[in-house]
């Protein structure tokens, strides 16, 4: 993911938290905020120390980023997404992480379901 697709600044995180809508399952909480003049989606990740040690947290972040990279055509583009990983996210492999993210994005109605699932 390039730098334009990431949310890094605290003020951007806070804007998504305050104005966006949240959707959750057991592994993830996703905040979605529609942006008017934005070509591509942006994601921000939050993985707390409760999830695990540094190695585990980095692995969870990598899985989330890779899942979004593979789902980029199915996800609505004019949104900012903030994903918060819950403690159960540490126990998932990549495919389970992707499936869990797809589920929560479908609940949020920002995932365009394709026929190959």
Coordinates of C-alpha atoms in Angstrom, one line a residue:
X1 CA 0.0 0.0 0.0
X2 CA 1.3 3.4 -0.9
X3 CA 1.4 6.3 1.6
X4 CA -1.7 8.0 0.2
X5 CA -3.7 4.9 1.2
X6 CA -2.8 5.1 4.9
X7 CA -4.2 7.2 7.7
X8 CA -1.3 8.2 9.9
X9 CA -2.3 11.5 11.6
X10 CA -4.1 11.5 14.9
X11 CA -6.5 14.2 13.7
X12 CA -7.5 12.0 10.8
X13 CA -8.1 9.0 13.2
X14 CA -10.2 11.2 15.5
X15 CA -12.3 12.5 12.6
X16 CA -13.1 9.0 11.5
X17 CA -13.9 7.9 15.1
X18 CA -16.2 10.9 15.8
X19 CA -18.0 11.2 12.4
X20 CA -17.8 7.7 11.1
X21 CA -20.0 4.6 11.8
X22 CA -18.6 1.6 13.5
X23 CA -19.2 -2.1 12.7
X24 CA -17.8 -5.0 14.6
X25 CA -17.4 -8.8 14.8
X26 CA -15.3 -10.9 17.3
X27 CA -12.0 -10.1 15.7
X28 CA -12.3 -6.5 14.3
X29 CA -14.0 -3.2 14.8
X30 CA -14.2 -1.1 11.6
X31 CA -15.0 2.6 11.5
X32 CA -16.1 3.9 8.1
X33 CA -16.3 7.5 7.0
X34 CA -17.4 8.6 3.5
X35 CA -15.1 11.2 2.0
X36 CA -16.4 13.4 -0.8
X37 CA -13.5 14.2 -3.1
X38 CA -11.3 11.1 -2.6
X39 CA -10.3 8.7 -5.4
X40 CA -9.0 5.8 -3.4
X41 CA -9.8 4.4 0.1
X42 CA -7.5 5.0 3.0
X43 CA -7.0 2.7 6.0
X44 CA -5.7 3.3 9.5
X45 CA -4.7 0.4 11.8
X46 CA -4.9 0.1 15.5
X47 CA -3.5 -3.0 17.2
X48 CA -3.1 -2.6 21.0
X49 CA -0.6 -4.3 23.3
X50 CA -3.5 -6.5 24.5
X51 CA -3.3 -8.3 21.2
X52 CA 0.2 -9.6 21.8
X53 CA 3.9 -8.9 21.6
X54 CA 5.4 -6.7 18.9
X55 CA 5.9 -9.6 16.5
X56 CA 2.3 -10.6 16.8
X57 CA 1.0 -7.1 16.4
X58 CA 3.1 -6.5 13.3
X59 CA 1.9 -9.8 11.8
X60 CA -1.8 -8.8 12.4
X61 CA -1.1 -5.5 10.7
X62 CA 0.5 -7.2 7.7
X63 CA -2.4 -9.6 7.3
X64 CA -4.9 -6.7 7.4
X65 CA -3.0 -4.7 4.8
X66 CA -2.6 -7.7 2.5
X67 CA -6.3 -8.5 2.8
X68 CA -7.2 -5.0 1.9
X69 CA -4.8 -5.1 -1.0
X70 CA -6.5 -8.2 -2.3
X71 CA -10.0 -6.8 -1.8
X72 CA -9.3 -3.3 -3.2
X73 CA -11.6 -3.7 -6.1
X74 CA -14.5 -4.9 -4.0
X75 CA -14.2 -2.2 -1.3
X76 CA -15.9 1.2 -1.8
X77 CA -13.2 3.6 -2.8
X78 CA -14.5 7.0 -1.4
X79 CA -14.2 5.9 2.3
X80 CA -11.7 6.2 5.1
X81 CA -11.5 3.0 7.2
X82 CA -10.0 2.6 10.6
X83 CA -9.6 -1.1 11.7
X84 CA -9.1 -1.9 15.3
X85 CA -7.9 -5.5 16.0
X86 CA -9.3 -7.3 19.0
X87 CA -7.4 -9.9 21.0
X88 CA -8.9 -12.8 19.0
X89 CA -7.3 -11.4 15.8
X90 CA -3.9 -12.7 17.0
X91 CA -5.1 -16.3 16.6
X92 CA -6.2 -16.0 13.0
X93 CA -4.1 -17.0 9.9
X94 CA -4.2 -14.8 6.8
X95 CA -7.2 -16.5 5.2
X96 CA -9.3 -16.3 8.3
X97 CA -8.3 -12.6 8.8
X98 CA -9.4 -11.9 5.2
X99 CA -12.7 -13.7 5.7
X100 CA -13.4 -11.9 9.0
X101 CA -12.7 -8.5 7.4
X102 CA -14.9 -9.4 4.4
X103 CA -17.7 -10.3 6.9
X104 CA -17.5 -7.0 8.9
X105 CA -17.2 -4.9 5.6
X106 CA -20.3 -6.7 4.3
X107 CA -22.1 -5.8 7.5
X108 CA -21.0 -2.2 7.0
X109 CA -22.4 -2.3 3.4
X110 CA -19.1 -1.1 1.9
X111 CA -18.0 -4.5 0.4
X112 CA -19.3 -5.2 -3.1
X113 CA -19.8 -9.0 -3.1
X114 CA -18.5 -10.7 -6.1
X115 CA -19.7 -14.0 -7.5
X116 CA -16.4 -15.9 -6.9
X117 CA -17.0 -16.3 -3.2

